[in-house]
mmCIF file of C-alpha atoms and ligand atoms in Angstrom:
data_model
loop_
_atom_site.group_PDB
_atom_site.id
_atom_site.type_symbol
_atom_site.label_atom_id
_atom_site.label_comp_id
_atom_site.label_asym_id
_atom_site.label_seq_id
_atom_site.Cartn_x
_atom_site.Cartn_y
_atom_site.Cartn_z
ATOM 1 C CA UNK O 1 14.311 2.411 -20.788
ATOM 2 C CA UNK O 2 10.601 2.279 -19.961
ATOM 3 C CA UNK O 3 8.579 5.364 -20.795
ATOM 4 C CA UNK O 4 6.540 6.910 -18.023
ATOM 5 C CA UNK O 5 4.366 9.944 -17.919
ATOM 6 C CA UNK O 6 5.421 12.936 -15.867
ATOM 7 C CA UNK O 7 2.439 12.135 -13.643
ATOM 8 C CA UNK O 8 4.391 9.352 -11.984
ATOM 9 C CA UNK O 9 7.506 10.761 -10.279
ATOM 10 C CA UNK O 10 9.176 8.428 -7.818
ATOM 11 C CA UNK O 11 10.940 8.966 -4.495
ATOM 12 C CA UNK O 12 13.431 6.177 -3.785
ATOM 13 C CA UNK O 13 14.185 5.647 -0.101
ATOM 14 C CA UNK O 14 17.618 4.002 -0.194
ATOM 15 C CA UNK O 15 19.936 4.169 -3.197
ATOM 16 C CA UNK O 16 21.507 0.738 -2.667
ATOM 17 C CA UNK O 17 21.861 -2.067 -5.213
ATOM 18 C CA UNK O 18 18.255 -1.866 -6.468
ATOM 19 C CA UNK O 19 17.819 1.852 -5.761
ATOM 20 C CA UNK O 20 20.708 2.809 -8.053
ATOM 21 C CA UNK O 21 19.398 0.723 -10.964
ATOM 22 C CA UNK O 22 15.924 2.148 -10.447
ATOM 23 C CA UNK O 23 17.328 5.690 -10.360
ATOM 24 C CA UNK O 24 18.950 5.142 -13.757
ATOM 25 C CA UNK O 25 15.487 4.425 -15.214
ATOM 26 C CA UNK O 26 14.109 7.719 -13.915
ATOM 27 C CA UNK O 27 16.583 10.263 -15.273
ATOM 28 C CA UNK O 28 13.956 11.819 -17.529
ATOM 29 C CA UNK O 29 11.853 12.898 -14.557
ATOM 30 C CA UNK O 30 13.133 15.938 -12.722
ATOM 31 C CA UNK O 31 10.557 15.497 -9.971
ATOM 32 C CA UNK O 32 11.911 12.079 -9.027
ATOM 33 C CA UNK O 33 14.476 11.824 -6.241
ATOM 34 C CA UNK O 34 16.437 9.375 -4.119
ATOM 35 C CA UNK O 35 17.913 9.324 -0.638
ATOM 36 C CA UNK O 36 21.388 8.408 0.544
ATOM 37 C CA UNK O 37 22.286 7.333 4.057
ATOM 38 C CA UNK O 38 26.006 6.824 4.739
ATOM 39 C CA UNK O 39 27.773 8.163 1.657
ATOM 40 C CA UNK O 40 26.374 10.486 -1.039
ATOM 41 C CA UNK O 41 26.421 8.828 -4.480
ATOM 42 C CA UNK O 42 29.331 10.185 -6.573
ATOM 43 C CA UNK O 43 27.401 10.807 -9.798
ATOM 44 C CA UNK O 44 23.715 10.962 -8.901
ATOM 45 C CA UNK O 45 21.337 10.298 -11.785
ATOM 46 C CA UNK O 46 18.582 12.340 -10.117
ATOM 47 C CA UNK O 47 18.073 14.750 -7.243
ATOM 48 C CA UNK O 48 19.420 13.206 -4.026
ATOM 49 C CA UNK O 49 19.477 14.164 -0.367
ATOM 50 C CA UNK O 50 20.354 12.660 2.998
ATOM 51 C CA UNK O 51 17.733 10.622 4.846
ATOM 52 C CA UNK O 52 18.148 8.480 7.935
ATOM 53 C CA UNK O 53 15.091 6.359 8.622
ATOM 54 C CA UNK O 54 16.238 6.052 12.233
ATOM 55 C CA UNK O 55 16.533 9.801 12.803
ATOM 56 C CA UNK O 56 13.349 11.840 12.991
ATOM 57 C CA UNK O 57 15.327 15.051 12.417
ATOM 58 C CA UNK O 58 16.208 13.990 8.865
ATOM 59 C CA UNK O 59 12.606 13.186 7.864
ATOM 60 C CA UNK O 60 11.888 16.854 7.199
ATOM 61 C CA UNK O 61 14.262 16.530 4.215
ATOM 62 C CA UNK O 62 11.527 14.610 2.392
ATOM 63 C CA UNK O 63 9.967 16.858 -0.279
ATOM 64 C CA UNK O 64 6.317 17.775 0.122
ATOM 65 C CA UNK O 65 5.265 17.263 -3.490
ATOM 66 C CA UNK O 66 3.490 14.028 -4.369
ATOM 67 C CA UNK O 67 5.590 11.084 -5.525
ATOM 68 C CA UNK O 68 5.247 7.335 -5.286
ATOM 69 C CA UNK O 69 7.668 6.246 -2.585
ATOM 70 C CA UNK O 70 9.747 3.108 -3.113
ATOM 71 C CA UNK O 71 11.106 1.818 0.188
ATOM 72 C CA UNK O 72 14.221 -0.320 -0.263
ATOM 73 C CA UNK O 73 15.553 0.010 3.298
ATOM 74 C CA UNK O 74 15.497 -3.249 5.302
ATOM 75 C CA UNK O 75 14.131 -3.424 8.866
ATOM 76 C CA UNK O 76 16.320 -1.451 11.273
ATOM 77 C CA UNK O 77 15.630 -3.104 14.636
ATOM 78 C CA UNK O 78 15.707 -6.810 15.447
ATOM 79 C CA UNK O 79 13.189 -6.618 18.277
ATOM 80 C CA UNK O 80 9.694 -7.037 16.715
ATOM 81 C CA UNK O 81 7.916 -4.837 19.237
ATOM 82 C CA UNK O 82 10.491 -2.047 18.976
ATOM 83 C CA UNK O 83 10.430 -2.228 15.160
ATOM 84 C CA UNK O 84 6.606 -2.121 15.160
ATOM 85 C CA UNK O 85 6.638 1.002 17.307
ATOM 86 C CA UNK O 86 9.328 2.608 15.166
ATOM 87 C CA UNK O 87 7.289 1.972 12.004
ATOM 88 C CA UNK O 88 4.115 3.265 13.640
ATOM 89 C CA UNK O 89 5.934 6.414 14.731
ATOM 90 C CA UNK O 90 7.226 7.010 11.181
ATOM 91 C CA UNK O 91 3.831 6.223 9.648
ATOM 92 C CA UNK O 92 2.091 8.670 11.957
ATOM 93 C CA UNK O 93 4.729 11.334 11.250
ATOM 94 C CA UNK O 94 4.269 10.842 7.516
ATOM 95 C CA UNK O 95 0.487 11.110 7.718
ATOM 96 C CA UNK O 96 0.725 14.312 9.726
ATOM 97 C CA UNK O 97 3.656 15.978 7.966
ATOM 98 C CA UNK O 98 3.772 14.522 4.438
ATOM 99 C CA UNK O 99 0.141 13.744 3.575
ATOM 100 C CA UNK O 100 1.042 14.150 -0.106
ATOM 101 C CA UNK O 101 3.254 11.022 0.102
ATOM 102 C CA UNK O 102 0.490 8.468 0.379
ATOM 103 C CA UNK O 103 1.570 5.829 -2.110
ATOM 104 C CA UNK O 104 4.351 3.472 -1.115
ATOM 105 C CA UNK O 105 5.858 0.444 -2.822
ATOM 106 C CA UNK O 106 7.635 -1.701 -0.262
ATOM 107 C CA UNK O 107 10.478 -4.002 -1.299
ATOM 108 C CA UNK O 108 9.960 -6.988 0.987
ATOM 109 C CA UNK O 109 11.323 -10.503 0.333
ATOM 110 C CA UNK O 110 10.267 -14.068 -0.467
ATOM 111 C CA UNK O 111 11.963 -14.803 2.866
ATOM 112 C CA UNK O 112 8.545 -14.191 4.447
ATOM 113 C CA UNK O 113 7.418 -17.632 3.203
ATOM 114 C CA UNK O 114 8.091 -20.609 5.482
ATOM 115 C CA UNK O 115 10.985 -22.935 4.713
ATOM 116 C CA UNK O 116 8.631 -25.832 4.003
ATOM 117 C CA UNK O 117 7.878 -27.908 0.937
ATOM 118 C CA UNK O 118 4.831 -26.154 -0.506
ATOM 119 C CA UNK O 119 3.800 -23.863 -3.341
ATOM 120 C CA UNK O 120 3.625 -20.367 -1.848
ATOM 121 C CA UNK O 121 1.476 -17.689 -3.441
ATOM 122 C CA UNK O 122 0.658 -14.120 -2.403
ATOM 123 C CA UNK O 123 -2.690 -15.460 -1.136
ATOM 124 C CA UNK O 124 -1.215 -18.225 1.017
ATOM 125 C CA UNK O 125 -2.021 -18.091 4.693
ATOM 126 C CA UNK O 126 1.107 -18.600 6.747
ATOM 127 C CA UNK O 127 3.288 -17.371 9.549
ATOM 128 C CA UNK O 128 6.938 -16.659 8.862
ATOM 129 C CA UNK O 129 9.309 -19.178 10.458
ATOM 130 C CA UNK O 130 12.473 -17.076 10.622
ATOM 131 C CA UNK O 131 13.165 -13.940 12.635
ATOM 132 C CA UNK O 132 13.961 -11.959 9.476
ATOM 133 C CA UNK O 133 10.784 -13.221 7.771
ATOM 134 C CA UNK O 134 8.723 -12.239 10.810
ATOM 135 C CA UNK O 135 10.195 -8.725 10.757
ATOM 136 C CA UNK O 136 9.344 -8.361 7.068
ATOM 137 C CA UNK O 137 5.750 -9.524 7.483
ATOM 138 C CA UNK O 138 5.374 -7.178 10.423
ATOM 139 C CA UNK O 139 6.704 -4.321 8.294
ATOM 140 C CA UNK O 140 4.233 -5.119 5.500
ATOM 141 C CA UNK O 141 1.370 -5.197 7.998
ATOM 142 C CA UNK O 142 2.268 -1.937 9.728
ATOM 143 C CA UNK O 143 2.997 0.028 6.557
ATOM 144 C CA UNK O 144 -0.388 -0.838 5.052
ATOM 145 C CA UNK O 145 -2.042 0.995 7.956
ATOM 146 C CA UNK O 146 -0.416 4.282 6.928
ATOM 147 C CA UNK O 147 0.070 4.140 3.158
ATOM 148 C CA UNK O 148 -1.621 3.015 -0.029
ATOM 149 C CA UNK O 149 0.730 0.070 -0.075
ATOM 150 C CA UNK O 150 1.946 -2.220 -2.812
ATOM 151 C CA UNK O 151 4.317 -4.983 -1.759
ATOM 152 C CA UNK O 152 6.965 -6.632 -3.919
ATOM 153 C CA UNK O 153 8.548 -9.820 -2.573
ATOM 154 C CA UNK O 154 11.749 -10.420 -4.538
ATOM 155 C CA UNK O 155 13.791 -13.604 -4.484
ATOM 156 C CA UNK O 156 17.590 -13.356 -4.512
ATOM 157 C CA UNK O 157 18.515 -10.226 -6.465
ATOM 158 C CA UNK O 158 21.402 -10.721 -8.887
ATOM 159 C CA UNK O 159 23.057 -9.065 -11.894
ATOM 160 C CA UNK O 160 25.329 -6.026 -12.272
ATOM 161 C CA UNK O 161 28.162 -7.506 -10.221
ATOM 162 C CA UNK O 162 26.213 -9.864 -7.931
ATOM 163 C CA UNK O 163 25.352 -13.540 -8.311
ATOM 164 C CA UNK O 164 26.718 -17.079 -8.317
ATOM 165 C CA UNK O 165 29.043 -16.288 -11.232
ATOM 166 C CA UNK O 166 30.685 -13.487 -9.251
ATOM 167 C CA UNK O 167 30.887 -15.711 -6.167
ATOM 168 C CA UNK O 168 32.693 -18.404 -8.156
ATOM 169 C CA UNK O 169 35.163 -15.888 -9.544
ATOM 170 C CA UNK O 170 35.833 -14.399 -6.114
ATOM 171 C CA UNK O 171 36.383 -17.858 -4.569
ATOM 172 C CA UNK O 172 33.418 -17.396 -2.230
ATOM 173 C CA UNK O 173 31.501 -20.462 -0.986
ATOM 174 C CA UNK O 174 28.429 -21.598 -2.908
ATOM 175 C CA UNK O 175 25.507 -22.505 -0.595
ATOM 176 C CA UNK O 176 25.110 -26.304 -0.529
ATOM 177 C CA UNK O 177 21.399 -27.045 -0.243
ATOM 178 C CA UNK O 178 18.712 -28.813 -2.256
ATOM 179 C CA UNK O 179 16.284 -25.894 -1.763
ATOM 180 C CA UNK O 180 15.534 -24.099 -5.037
ATOM 181 C CA UNK O 181 16.711 -20.491 -4.958
ATOM 182 C CA UNK O 182 14.239 -18.110 -6.543
ATOM 183 C CA UNK O 183 15.982 -15.253 -8.281
ATOM 184 C CA UNK O 184 15.292 -11.997 -10.033
ATOM 185 C CA UNK O 185 17.675 -9.904 -12.100
ATOM 186 C CA UNK O 186 18.022 -6.428 -10.603
ATOM 187 C CA UNK O 187 17.055 -4.773 -13.906
ATOM 188 C CA UNK O 188 13.893 -6.861 -14.106
ATOM 189 C CA UNK O 189 13.083 -6.014 -10.502
ATOM 190 C CA UNK O 190 13.412 -2.318 -11.352
ATOM 191 C CA UNK O 191 10.998 -2.871 -14.251
ATOM 192 C CA UNK O 192 8.502 -4.564 -11.950
ATOM 193 C CA UNK O 193 8.724 -1.626 -9.531
ATOM 194 C CA UNK O 194 8.106 0.818 -12.359
ATOM 195 C CA UNK O 195 5.175 -1.236 -13.603
ATOM 196 C CA UNK O 196 3.551 -0.919 -10.184
ATOM 197 C CA UNK O 197 4.343 2.806 -10.074
ATOM 198 C CA UNK O 198 2.470 3.187 -13.314
ATOM 199 C CA UNK O 199 -0.369 0.817 -12.378
ATOM 200 C CA UNK O 200 -1.405 1.433 -8.764
ATOM 201 C CA UNK O 201 -4.533 -0.632 -9.324
ATOM 202 C CA UNK O 202 -2.653 -3.674 -10.660
ATOM 203 C CA UNK O 203 -1.927 -5.561 -7.425
ATOM 204 C CA UNK O 204 -1.306 -5.069 -3.729
ATOM 205 C CA UNK O 205 1.344 -7.781 -3.524
ATOM 206 C CA UNK O 206 3.488 -9.648 -6.027
ATOM 207 C CA UNK O 207 6.299 -12.183 -5.828
ATOM 208 C CA UNK O 208 9.214 -11.035 -7.990
ATOM 209 C CA UNK O 209 10.880 -14.277 -9.043
ATOM 210 C CA UNK O 210 11.909 -15.441 -12.482
ATOM 211 C CA UNK O 211 10.878 -18.588 -14.362
ATOM 212 C CA UNK O 212 13.497 -21.094 -13.175
ATOM 213 C CA UNK O 213 14.352 -21.560 -9.526
ATOM 214 C CA UNK O 214 17.372 -23.801 -8.968
ATOM 215 C CA UNK O 215 19.631 -24.606 -6.010
ATOM 216 C CA UNK O 216 22.800 -22.520 -6.104
ATOM 217 C CA UNK O 217 25.041 -25.541 -6.714
ATOM 218 C CA UNK O 218 23.100 -26.440 -9.875
ATOM 219 C CA UNK O 219 23.525 -22.901 -11.159
ATOM 220 C CA UNK O 220 27.248 -23.110 -10.371
ATOM 221 C CA UNK O 221 27.551 -26.390 -12.308
ATOM 222 C CA UNK O 222 25.655 -24.956 -15.268
ATOM 223 C CA UNK O 223 27.818 -21.835 -15.297
ATOM 224 C CA UNK O 224 31.026 -23.888 -15.259
ATOM 225 C CA UNK O 225 29.784 -25.943 -18.201
ATOM 226 C CA UNK O 226 28.680 -22.907 -20.173
ATOM 227 C CA UNK O 227 31.138 -20.107 -19.464
ATOM 228 C CA UNK O 228 34.734 -20.149 -20.589
ATOM 229 C CA UNK O 229 35.906 -17.935 -17.742
ATOM 230 C CA UNK O 230 34.696 -20.365 -15.025
ATOM 231 C CA UNK O 231 36.413 -23.673 -14.252
ATOM 232 C CA UNK O 232 35.655 -26.924 -12.414
ATOM 233 C CA UNK O 233 38.303 -26.088 -9.771
ATOM 234 C CA UNK O 234 36.158 -23.168 -8.652
ATOM 235 C CA UNK O 235 33.440 -25.570 -7.417
ATOM 236 C CA UNK O 236 34.781 -29.060 -6.637
ATOM 237 C CA UNK O 237 32.197 -29.917 -3.929
ATOM 238 C CA UNK O 238 30.353 -33.223 -3.769
ATOM 239 C CA UNK O 239 26.624 -32.558 -4.071
ATOM 240 C CA UNK O 240 25.374 -36.132 -3.623
ATOM 241 C CA UNK O 241 23.217 -35.711 -0.498
ATOM 242 C CA UNK O 242 22.194 -32.198 0.416
ATOM 243 C CA UNK O 243 19.767 -30.992 3.072
ATOM 244 C CA UNK O 244 16.910 -28.677 2.146
ATOM 245 C CA UNK O 245 13.327 -28.427 0.982
ATOM 246 C CA UNK O 246 13.425 -29.276 -2.739
ATOM 247 C CA UNK O 247 9.672 -28.706 -3.166
ATOM 248 C CA UNK O 248 9.549 -25.184 -1.655
ATOM 249 C CA UNK O 249 8.234 -23.227 -4.613
ATOM 250 C CA UNK O 250 7.409 -19.527 -4.763
ATOM 251 C CA UNK O 251 4.747 -18.936 -7.389
ATOM 252 C CA UNK O 252 5.256 -16.246 -10.009
ATOM 253 C CA UNK O 253 1.797 -16.693 -11.517
ATOM 254 C CA UNK O 254 0.696 -13.223 -10.443
ATOM 255 C CA UNK O 255 3.793 -11.665 -11.952
ATOM 256 C CA UNK O 256 2.949 -13.439 -15.217
ATOM 257 C CA UNK O 257 -0.555 -12.001 -15.047
ATOM 258 C CA UNK O 258 0.853 -8.485 -14.670
ATOM 259 C CA UNK O 259 2.439 -9.034 -18.097
ATOM 260 C CA UNK O 260 5.798 -7.512 -17.222
ATOM 261 C CA UNK O 261 8.159 -9.100 -19.727
ATOM 262 C CA UNK O 262 11.342 -10.227 -18.009
ATOM 263 C CA UNK O 263 14.484 -9.296 -19.902
ATOM 264 C CA UNK O 264 16.235 -12.146 -18.046
ATOM 265 C CA UNK O 265 13.611 -14.910 -17.700
ATOM 266 C CA UNK O 266 16.119 -17.250 -15.991
ATOM 267 C CA UNK O 267 19.722 -17.249 -14.742
ATOM 268 C CA UNK O 268 20.660 -18.778 -18.119
ATOM 269 C CA UNK O 269 20.008 -15.416 -19.783
ATOM 270 C CA UNK O 270 21.014 -13.268 -16.791
ATOM 271 C CA UNK O 271 24.420 -14.806 -16.088
ATOM 272 C CA UNK O 272 25.851 -15.394 -19.575
HETATM 273 N N1 NAP X 1 19.773 -8.629 -2.190
HETATM 274 C C1 NAP X 1 18.864 -9.605 -2.221
HETATM 275 O O1 NAP X 1 19.108 -10.710 -2.710
HETATM 276 C C2 NAP X 1 17.480 -9.342 -1.648
HETATM 277 C C3 NAP X 1 16.486 -10.316 -1.779
HETATM 278 C C4 NAP X 1 15.202 -10.038 -1.316
HETATM 279 C C5 NAP X 1 14.935 -8.818 -0.702
HETATM 280 N N2 NAP X 1 15.943 -7.909 -0.549
HETATM 281 C C6 NAP X 1 15.614 -6.628 0.077
HETATM 282 O O2 NAP X 1 15.286 -5.746 -0.978
HETATM 283 C C7 NAP X 1 15.653 -4.407 -0.612
HETATM 284 C C8 NAP X 1 16.571 -3.841 -1.678
HETATM 285 O O3 NAP X 1 17.705 -4.703 -1.803
HETATM 286 P P1 NAP X 1 19.151 -4.104 -2.102
HETATM 287 O O4 NAP X 1 20.016 -5.275 -2.438
HETATM 288 O O5 NAP X 1 19.044 -2.959 -3.041
HETATM 289 O O6 NAP X 1 19.566 -3.580 -0.642
HETATM 290 P P2 NAP X 1 20.784 -2.611 -0.269
HETATM 291 O O7 NAP X 1 21.769 -2.520 -1.386
HETATM 292 O O8 NAP X 1 21.295 -3.076 1.069
HETATM 293 O O9 NAP X 1 20.079 -1.182 -0.111
HETATM 294 C C9 NAP X 1 19.445 -0.794 1.072
HETATM 295 C C10 NAP X 1 19.557 0.700 1.188
HETATM 296 O O10 NAP X 1 19.011 1.103 2.447
HETATM 297 C C11 NAP X 1 19.833 2.141 2.968
HETATM 298 N N3 NAP X 1 19.701 2.236 4.423
HETATM 299 C C12 NAP X 1 20.081 1.358 5.360
HETATM 300 N N4 NAP X 1 19.798 1.840 6.592
HETATM 301 C C13 NAP X 1 19.239 3.063 6.412
HETATM 302 C C14 NAP X 1 18.750 4.057 7.302
HETATM 303 N N5 NAP X 1 18.796 3.918 8.635
HETATM 304 N N6 NAP X 1 18.235 5.188 6.772
HETATM 305 C C15 NAP X 1 18.197 5.385 5.425
HETATM 306 N N7 NAP X 1 18.656 4.478 4.530
HETATM 307 C C16 NAP X 1 19.181 3.334 5.028
HETATM 308 C C17 NAP X 1 21.232 1.726 2.578
HETATM 309 O O11 NAP X 1 22.094 2.823 2.644
HETATM 310 P P3 NAP X 1 23.563 2.653 3.317
HETATM 311 O O12 NAP X 1 24.194 1.502 2.599
HETATM 312 O O13 NAP X 1 24.230 3.958 3.055
HETATM 313 O O14 NAP X 1 23.330 2.378 4.765
HETATM 314 C C18 NAP X 1 21.002 1.225 1.146
HETATM 315 O O15 NAP X 1 21.075 2.286 0.234
HETATM 316 C C19 NAP X 1 16.320 -4.514 0.762
HETATM 317 O O16 NAP X 1 15.363 -4.260 1.752
HETATM 318 C C20 NAP X 1 16.754 -5.953 0.812
HETATM 319 O O17 NAP X 1 16.886 -6.429 2.138
HETATM 320 C C21 NAP X 1 17.192 -8.140 -1.014
#
């Protein structure tokens, strides 16, 4: 548990996979809250209420006292123009009706970076080359017009029931590609979020990826060699010639500079 001062309550928009782990770190702070969308959480760790990002009528549920918002909800509309207008409408509503909620940490994705062999940093100049990446970049760009924004771009989020180990056990396919997958354990991602909550001046954008990116098949092989509960039969595929971009690297230099110590520096610690 990280210790925060009562000056930094948090409002989590979306109590999904990350939101729930984050909420568990905030139990000491009565002013912190989280929102649910489809189903109320059975045993909420903090104050919760319904919020539908798509429904203006539910926005008035947002408390008026200052918190740092953490937005975990993915883009809602696939059409870039419609999503831009939706975000602008929400941003304007927030400025007019919740001026106390100025700070926002947006959970974006490393999927904004092109699928090309290159070392990508937060300062790289690029255009996204997938529809989902374009929507995320657009979201980052619109939100910064309305909020004091900090952006976190996580790689694949794993841990607490998700990851290649769970896929192997469930008999699900393992992606066959030579592209390194950049990962972050969900508990470490929550710690990075809380670091930014506590240090608004620290950075405006940070890649949240651990210290060892590897293609999924290599992680699967390593797991089978190192865990007694996983067997060769779970992943018999031939991995001789795989498509992909083996030199597509997402830098975590800035994360290192923030000095957030990762509890799970690589999948080798996070999946044992
Ligand atoms: N998982 C990964 O590997 C990964 C990697 C990089 C980035 N990301 C992104 O990081 C963020 C957090 O990831 P996650 O795994 O925690 O995602 P998640 O489990 O899917 O959580 C997203 C949350 O958003 C809520 N939500 C969806 N539509 C909503 C709406 N219209 N109004 C209000 N709430 C709504 C969902 O509630 P309901 O379920 O009730 O609809 C859910 O609680 C997401 O944006 C995700 O796309 C994920």
